[in-house]
């Protein structure tokens, strides 16, 4: 279960820069205006498992769109698949979308799936009670991921930088396991690997995404070419998202069973992730797409993340933001 972040930012940027110009539209994409199958990628994260519900309940078909849902064990592979035109759309974070765009990818965010509101965590062993206590300690995290981003944000609040800790680059699943065996003193992880890390007696989260509202939003991202050439299909997928949320609300137990099974966890464990992932309905989407000057506004958050990525030397230059956010599909869905 490797969800959103199994990659190095530089690697994704390189892939986008090298292959996107030749394949941005996808080798088998129908002509503009012709009916098109939407190849939609997602990976292990609570905000994206509703797509599995949509598929199993036939909600895409009810909205007149053919969707080939592709699940990725490796989140990195889904990012690469979108960048190379092998997906029409992917479920990915704002930060990762900005990384791909900075490498030359032309992508468009059409929907907010969720905000991480606690399911990304910095977890520490007993005796480490604050972020300031991490000074000189061994901290495992996947470099270039939003949990790396969360770690840097948290360190900054304590007047520390990455140079003040002993960073141990590890994949998230490996980092959580290493934490439980005492190989590292703290780990940056996301659900469900937070469950693994918190299995160490006395361990606790000393910083979470709840401390930085809006910093880790997750989205449905299409190639810009698909949005331009097949707006009818994009609209149908966006409508299906809200229909799916309605079905989940009406059938909570059945929905949790579907999503927990896909996640490979128990229904009880899956329920424990609810508070840490805030799924966005239409009203929350409309608010997020509205231009503004707070972390709740996507345009502001995109600028903030881009500036942070440059200052932290995660990318060489800020990505262009023109055309990144497209609210018209959410706006067109009836209340």
Coordinates of C-alpha atoms in Angstrom, one line a residue, residues 94 97-109 302-303 306 309-310 315 317-325:
X94 CA -1.3 19.6 -5.2
X97 CA 1.0 18.3 -9.5
X98 CA 3.1 21.4 -9.1
X99 CA 6.2 19.3 -9.4
X100 CA 5.0 17.7 -12.7
X101 CA 4.0 21.1 -14.0
X102 CA 7.4 22.5 -13.1
X103 CA 8.9 19.7 -15.3
X104 CA 6.8 20.7 -18.3
X105 CA 3.6 18.7 -17.8
X106 CA 0.4 20.3 -18.8
X107 CA -2.2 19.3 -16.2
X108 CA -5.4 20.6 -14.9
X109 CA -7.0 20.2 -11.5
X302 CA -0.6 26.7 -4.8
X303 CA 1.5 29.9 -4.7
X306 CA 5.5 26.6 -5.0
X309 CA 9.4 24.1 -3.0
X310 CA 11.8 26.6 -4.4
X315 CA 12.6 22.3 -7.6
X317 CA 12.0 27.3 -10.3
X318 CA 8.3 27.9 -9.4
X319 CA 5.9 26.2 -11.8
X320 CA 3.6 28.2 -14.0
X321 CA 0.1 28.4 -12.4
X322 CA -1.9 29.6 -15.4
X323 CA -4.5 27.1 -16.4
X324 CA -3.8 24.8 -13.4
X325 CA -7.1 25.3 -11.7

